[in-house]
mmCIF file of C-alpha atoms in Angstrom:
data_model
loop_
_atom_site.group_PDB
_atom_site.id
_atom_site.type_symbol
_atom_site.label_atom_id
_atom_site.label_comp_id
_atom_site.label_asym_id
_atom_site.label_seq_id
_atom_site.Cartn_x
_atom_site.Cartn_y
_atom_site.Cartn_z
ATOM 1 C CA THR Y 11 0.476 -14.248 38.107
ATOM 2 C CA GLN Y 12 -3.266 -13.689 37.920
ATOM 3 C CA LEU Y 13 -5.191 -16.565 36.371
ATOM 4 C CA LEU Y 14 -8.795 -16.774 35.267
ATOM 5 C CA GLU Y 15 -10.378 -20.208 35.025
ATOM 6 C CA GLN Y 16 -13.430 -20.543 32.815
ATOM 7 C CA SER Y 17 -15.862 -23.424 32.935
ATOM 8 C CA PRO Y 18 -17.052 -25.376 31.214
ATOM 9 C CA GLN Y 19 -14.458 -25.387 28.463
ATOM 10 C CA PHE Y 20 -16.997 -26.650 25.913
ATOM 11 C CA LEU Y 21 -20.803 -26.498 25.949
ATOM 12 C CA SER Y 22 -23.182 -27.801 23.306
ATOM 13 C CA ILE Y 23 -26.902 -27.204 23.811
ATOM 14 C CA GLN Y 24 -30.159 -27.086 21.901
ATOM 15 C CA GLU Y 25 -31.869 -23.870 20.874
ATOM 16 C CA GLY Y 26 -34.166 -22.591 23.611
ATOM 17 C CA GLU Y 27 -32.170 -23.980 26.534
ATOM 18 C CA ASN Y 28 -30.706 -21.851 29.320
ATOM 19 C CA LEU Y 29 -27.052 -21.960 30.294
ATOM 20 C CA THR Y 30 -24.542 -20.480 32.700
ATOM 21 C CA VAL Y 31 -20.791 -20.201 32.231
ATOM 22 C CA TYR Y 32 -18.346 -19.310 34.960
ATOM 23 C CA CYS Y 33 -15.171 -17.321 35.377
ATOM 24 C CA ASN Y 34 -13.172 -17.818 38.582
ATOM 25 C CA SER Y 35 -9.945 -16.520 40.034
ATOM 26 C CA SER Y 36 -8.069 -16.396 43.311
ATOM 27 C CA SER Y 37 -7.181 -12.768 42.545
ATOM 28 C CA VAL Y 38 -9.211 -9.618 43.018
ATOM 29 C CA PHE Y 39 -9.846 -7.566 39.909
ATOM 30 C CA SER Y 40 -10.808 -3.912 39.663
ATOM 31 C CA SER Y 41 -13.066 -4.727 36.718
ATOM 32 C CA LEU Y 42 -14.199 -7.689 34.703
ATOM 33 C CA GLN Y 43 -15.175 -7.815 31.064
ATOM 34 C CA TRP Y 44 -16.928 -10.424 28.952
ATOM 35 C CA TYR Y 45 -16.228 -10.811 25.255
ATOM 36 C CA ARG Y 46 -17.624 -13.010 22.493
ATOM 37 C CA GLN Y 47 -15.370 -14.156 19.692
ATOM 38 C CA GLU Y 48 -16.316 -15.848 16.435
ATOM 39 C CA PRO Y 49 -13.802 -17.938 14.429
ATOM 40 C CA GLY Y 50 -11.180 -15.830 12.656
ATOM 41 C CA GLU Y 51 -12.436 -12.578 14.152
ATOM 42 C CA GLY Y 52 -11.475 -10.356 17.045
ATOM 43 C CA PRO Y 53 -13.251 -10.517 20.410
ATOM 44 C CA VAL Y 54 -16.264 -8.229 20.751
ATOM 45 C CA LEU Y 55 -16.904 -6.610 24.118
ATOM 46 C CA LEU Y 56 -20.242 -7.541 25.671
ATOM 47 C CA VAL Y 57 -20.102 -5.923 29.104
ATOM 48 C CA THR Y 58 -17.858 -4.425 31.784
ATOM 49 C CA VAL Y 59 -18.626 -4.841 35.497
ATOM 50 C CA VAL Y 60 -16.722 -2.966 38.164
ATOM 51 C CA THR Y 61 -18.654 -3.218 41.444
ATOM 52 C CA GLY Y 62 -18.751 -6.338 43.619
ATOM 53 C CA GLY Y 63 -22.209 -7.921 43.416
ATOM 54 C CA GLU Y 64 -23.082 -5.977 40.270
ATOM 55 C CA VAL Y 65 -25.605 -7.520 37.897
ATOM 56 C CA LYS Y 66 -25.990 -6.323 34.313
ATOM 57 C CA LYS Y 67 -28.527 -7.488 31.759
ATOM 58 C CA LEU Y 68 -28.110 -7.322 28.019
ATOM 59 C CA LYS Y 69 -31.286 -8.682 26.409
ATOM 60 C CA ARG Y 70 -31.135 -12.449 27.115
ATOM 61 C CA LEU Y 71 -27.683 -12.257 28.718
ATOM 62 C CA THR Y 72 -27.221 -11.669 32.457
ATOM 63 C CA PHE Y 73 -23.770 -10.944 33.864
ATOM 64 C CA GLN Y 74 -22.860 -11.033 37.552
ATOM 65 C CA PHE Y 75 -19.682 -9.921 39.300
ATOM 66 C CA GLY Y 76 -18.973 -11.719 42.563
ATOM 67 C CA ASP Y 77 -19.132 -9.833 45.832
ATOM 68 C CA ALA Y 78 -15.391 -10.249 46.359
ATOM 69 C CA ARG Y 79 -14.636 -9.265 42.746
ATOM 70 C CA LYS Y 80 -12.855 -12.568 42.111
ATOM 71 C CA ASP Y 81 -15.437 -14.325 39.970
ATOM 72 C CA SER Y 82 -18.210 -13.763 37.476
ATOM 73 C CA SER Y 83 -20.931 -15.622 35.670
ATOM 74 C CA LEU Y 84 -22.764 -15.242 32.385
ATOM 75 C CA HIS Y 85 -26.280 -16.632 32.078
ATOM 76 C CA ILE Y 86 -28.026 -16.916 28.723
ATOM 77 C CA THR Y 87 -31.769 -17.445 28.598
ATOM 78 C CA ALA Y 88 -33.401 -19.225 25.663
ATOM 79 C CA ALA Y 89 -30.153 -19.624 23.713
ATOM 80 C CA GLN Y 90 -30.233 -19.121 19.950
ATOM 81 C CA PRO Y 91 -27.866 -20.362 17.226
ATOM 82 C CA GLY Y 92 -26.589 -16.804 16.880
ATOM 83 C CA ASP Y 93 -25.205 -17.064 20.420
ATOM 84 C CA THR Y 94 -22.665 -19.613 19.211
ATOM 85 C CA GLY Y 95 -19.101 -18.490 19.838
ATOM 86 C CA LEU Y 96 -16.181 -18.379 22.245
ATOM 87 C CA TYR Y 97 -17.039 -16.493 25.432
ATOM 88 C CA LEU Y 98 -14.034 -14.939 27.112
ATOM 89 C CA CYS Y 99 -13.833 -13.269 30.482
ATOM 90 C CA ALA Y 100 -11.055 -10.795 31.217
ATOM 91 C CA GLY Y 101 -10.022 -9.415 34.592
ATOM 92 C CA GLY Y 102 -8.621 -5.926 34.820
ATOM 93 C CA SER Y 103 -5.863 -4.819 37.175
ATOM 94 C CA ASN Y 104 -4.075 -1.501 36.717
ATOM 95 C CA TYR Y 105 -3.144 -1.369 33.057
ATOM 96 C CA LYS Y 106 -3.605 -5.021 32.098
ATOM 97 C CA LEU Y 107 -6.397 -7.359 31.152
ATOM 98 C CA THR Y 108 -5.893 -11.043 31.907
ATOM 99 C CA PHE Y 109 -8.034 -13.329 29.771
ATOM 100 C CA GLY Y 110 -9.420 -16.728 30.564
ATOM 101 C CA LYS Y 111 -9.185 -19.439 27.906
ATOM 102 C CA GLY Y 112 -12.886 -19.204 27.204
ATOM 103 C CA THR Y 113 -15.993 -21.325 26.945
ATOM 104 C CA LEU Y 114 -16.795 -22.519 23.437
ATOM 105 C CA LEU Y 115 -20.583 -22.498 23.145
ATOM 106 C CA THR Y 116 -22.453 -24.237 20.350
ATOM 107 C CA VAL Y 117 -26.205 -23.752 20.099
ATOM 108 C CA ASN Y 118 -27.811 -26.286 17.802
ATOM 109 C CA PRO Y 119 -31.033 -25.419 15.934
ATOM 110 C CA ASP W 7 -16.850 -3.103 12.776
ATOM 111 C CA SER W 8 -14.902 -2.030 15.884
ATOM 112 C CA GLY W 9 -13.125 0.837 14.152
ATOM 113 C CA VAL W 10 -9.719 -0.765 14.793
ATOM 114 C CA THR W 11 -7.855 -1.752 11.641
ATOM 115 C CA GLN W 12 -5.013 -4.210 11.292
ATOM 116 C CA THR W 13 -2.827 -5.093 8.332
ATOM 117 C CA PRO W 14 -2.034 -7.480 6.875
ATOM 118 C CA LYS W 15 -4.869 -9.946 7.409
ATOM 119 C CA HIS W 16 -2.647 -12.955 6.673
ATOM 120 C CA LEU W 17 1.113 -13.338 6.685
ATOM 121 C CA ILE W 18 3.133 -16.405 5.750
ATOM 122 C CA THR W 19 6.865 -16.334 6.293
ATOM 123 C CA ALA W 20 9.809 -18.591 7.027
ATOM 124 C CA THR W 21 11.678 -19.275 10.238
ATOM 125 C CA GLY W 22 14.348 -16.716 11.037
ATOM 126 C CA GLN W 23 12.568 -13.907 9.217
ATOM 127 C CA ARG W 24 11.285 -10.598 10.565
ATOM 128 C CA VAL W 25 7.779 -9.181 10.073
ATOM 129 C CA THR W 26 5.916 -6.024 11.029
ATOM 130 C CA LEU W 27 2.239 -5.940 11.946
ATOM 131 C CA ARG W 28 0.379 -2.652 11.810
ATOM 132 C CA CYS W 29 -2.581 -1.354 13.808
ATOM 133 C CA SER W 30 -4.656 1.815 13.638
ATOM 134 C CA PRO W 31 -6.769 2.458 16.749
ATOM 135 C CA ARG W 32 -10.317 3.776 16.858
ATOM 136 C CA SER W 33 -10.567 7.497 16.309
ATOM 137 C CA GLY W 34 -9.848 9.273 19.583
ATOM 138 C CA ASP W 35 -8.413 6.246 21.411
ATOM 139 C CA LEU W 36 -5.009 6.840 22.966
ATOM 140 C CA SER W 37 -4.208 3.325 24.173
ATOM 141 C CA VAL W 38 -3.129 0.449 21.955
ATOM 142 C CA TYR W 39 -2.730 -3.128 23.183
ATOM 143 C CA TRP W 40 -1.195 -6.119 21.434
ATOM 144 C CA TYR W 41 -2.278 -9.688 22.115
ATOM 145 C CA GLN W 42 -1.235 -13.109 20.833
ATOM 146 C CA GLN W 43 -3.807 -15.876 20.555
ATOM 147 C CA SER W 44 -2.918 -19.529 20.090
ATOM 148 C CA LEU W 45 -4.996 -22.643 20.600
ATOM 149 C CA ASP W 46 -3.072 -23.861 23.633
ATOM 150 C CA GLN W 47 -2.311 -20.547 25.375
ATOM 151 C CA GLY W 48 -5.461 -18.569 24.686
ATOM 152 C CA LEU W 49 -5.345 -14.791 24.430
ATOM 153 C CA GLN W 50 -2.087 -13.498 25.896
ATOM 154 C CA PHE W 51 -1.393 -9.830 26.583
ATOM 155 C CA LEU W 52 1.881 -8.671 25.051
ATOM 156 C CA ILE W 53 2.245 -4.923 25.502
ATOM 157 C CA GLN W 54 0.341 -1.659 25.903
ATOM 158 C CA TYR W 55 1.120 1.854 24.702
ATOM 159 C CA TYR W 56 -0.634 5.011 25.806
ATOM 160 C CA ASN W 57 -0.177 8.172 23.781
ATOM 161 C CA GLY W 58 3.185 7.026 22.480
ATOM 162 C CA GLU W 59 4.599 5.680 25.731
ATOM 163 C CA GLU W 60 4.900 2.084 26.871
ATOM 164 C CA ARG W 61 2.488 1.521 29.783
ATOM 165 C CA ALA W 62 2.491 -2.185 30.534
ATOM 166 C CA LYS W 63 4.286 -5.328 29.452
ATOM 167 C CA GLY W 64 2.968 -8.837 29.481
ATOM 168 C CA ASN W 65 4.464 -12.039 28.154
ATOM 169 C CA ILE W 66 6.331 -10.405 25.309
ATOM 170 C CA LEU W 67 9.465 -12.142 24.064
ATOM 171 C CA GLU W 68 12.707 -10.212 23.657
ATOM 172 C CA ARG W 69 12.540 -10.991 19.916
ATOM 173 C CA PHE W 70 9.329 -8.941 19.771
ATOM 174 C CA SER W 71 9.110 -5.167 20.004
ATOM 175 C CA ALA W 72 6.458 -2.548 19.472
ATOM 176 C CA GLN W 73 6.035 1.173 19.192
ATOM 177 C CA GLN W 74 3.274 3.750 18.936
ATOM 178 C CA PHE W 75 3.778 6.668 16.595
ATOM 179 C CA PRO W 76 2.677 10.315 16.979
ATOM 180 C CA ASP W 77 -0.394 9.652 14.843
ATOM 181 C CA LEU W 78 -1.223 6.875 17.388
ATOM 182 C CA HIS W 79 -0.923 3.954 15.012
ATOM 183 C CA SER W 80 1.194 1.118 16.327
ATOM 184 C CA GLU W 81 3.495 -1.517 14.913
ATOM 185 C CA LEU W 82 4.499 -4.870 16.367
ATOM 186 C CA ASN W 83 7.826 -6.194 15.117
ATOM 187 C CA LEU W 84 8.542 -9.904 15.343
ATOM 188 C CA SER W 85 12.072 -11.063 14.558
ATOM 189 C CA SER W 86 14.007 -14.339 14.357
ATOM 190 C CA LEU W 87 10.682 -16.029 13.859
ATOM 191 C CA GLU W 88 10.148 -19.568 15.113
ATOM 192 C CA LEU W 89 7.455 -22.102 14.247
ATOM 193 C CA GLY W 90 5.903 -21.512 17.664
ATOM 194 C CA ASP W 91 5.256 -17.861 16.827
ATOM 195 C CA SER W 92 2.482 -18.930 14.456
ATOM 196 C CA ALA W 93 -0.667 -17.460 15.950
ATOM 197 C CA LEU W 94 -3.328 -14.803 15.628
ATOM 198 C CA TYR W 95 -2.107 -11.372 16.665
ATOM 199 C CA PHE W 96 -4.720 -8.862 17.770
ATOM 200 C CA CYS W 97 -4.521 -5.184 18.375
ATOM 201 C CA ALA W 98 -7.041 -3.461 20.627
ATOM 202 C CA SER W 99 -7.576 0.158 21.547
ATOM 203 C CA SER W 100 -9.253 2.057 24.346
ATOM 204 C CA ALA W 101 -9.847 5.669 25.250
ATOM 205 C CA GLY W 102 -7.941 5.540 28.536
ATOM 206 C CA GLN W 103 -4.985 3.691 29.920
ATOM 207 C CA VAL W 104 -6.279 1.605 32.792
ATOM 208 C CA SER W 105 -7.843 -1.808 32.413
ATOM 209 C CA SER W 106 -11.394 -0.730 33.216
ATOM 210 C CA TYR W 107 -11.607 1.175 29.965
ATOM 211 C CA GLU W 108 -13.379 -0.841 27.330
ATOM 212 C CA GLN W 109 -11.081 -2.369 24.763
ATOM 213 C CA TYR W 110 -12.069 -2.707 21.127
ATOM 214 C CA PHE W 111 -10.334 -5.367 19.081
ATOM 215 C CA GLY W 112 -9.271 -5.359 15.471
ATOM 216 C CA PRO W 113 -9.831 -8.281 13.092
ATOM 217 C CA GLY W 114 -6.372 -9.696 13.724
ATOM 218 C CA THR W 115 -3.373 -10.797 11.681
ATOM 219 C CA ARG W 116 -2.909 -14.525 11.188
ATOM 220 C CA LEU W 117 0.823 -15.261 11.141
ATOM 221 C CA THR W 118 2.043 -18.582 9.807
ATOM 222 C CA VAL W 119 5.723 -19.393 10.173
ATOM 223 C CA THR W 120 6.899 -22.299 7.991
#
């Protein structure tokens, strides 16, 4: 069974701060995706990374896939209240995505 | 709006009953995935269909079944419902069948079993 561990589980910060959340596994994935989910809604895809060591930037968000394709990180610069939500990572293998339990981020104004 | 639609939005039913959840994928997407999300288990993959055929199975109970129709919409059938089946059920779709294809999620169906 492939497991994805996300840390921290909860994170509460002030507007303007930087933060990094992590997604770790003992398994190798062919791809890794990050999603953001707001209460009562479906997850929204943020990014897909497929190459070990790959770095992708999406405005203030920076995503990195580990060299061994077992882990990933999401860094947010100058967080804003609109960044509040549940951040989920999902590892892809063949036909399945395995999701971590997420990091619940709260950005206070 | 992801383009994936799910009905109903909310469903309240009693233990032992059977319900059907419906999903319409994004236009052009051939794959449909079903997920269950609960507070303690997180988002759990249930089953995937690609162009009408079952492609992958996750932690789907025998009391649950799904199918994808020729028009590509999908239904998830939950029977002999138990209190523990209360959860959010999401459908997602993607253009291809392997996991690297981007998945787009619907708004979900909140099932409450009383």
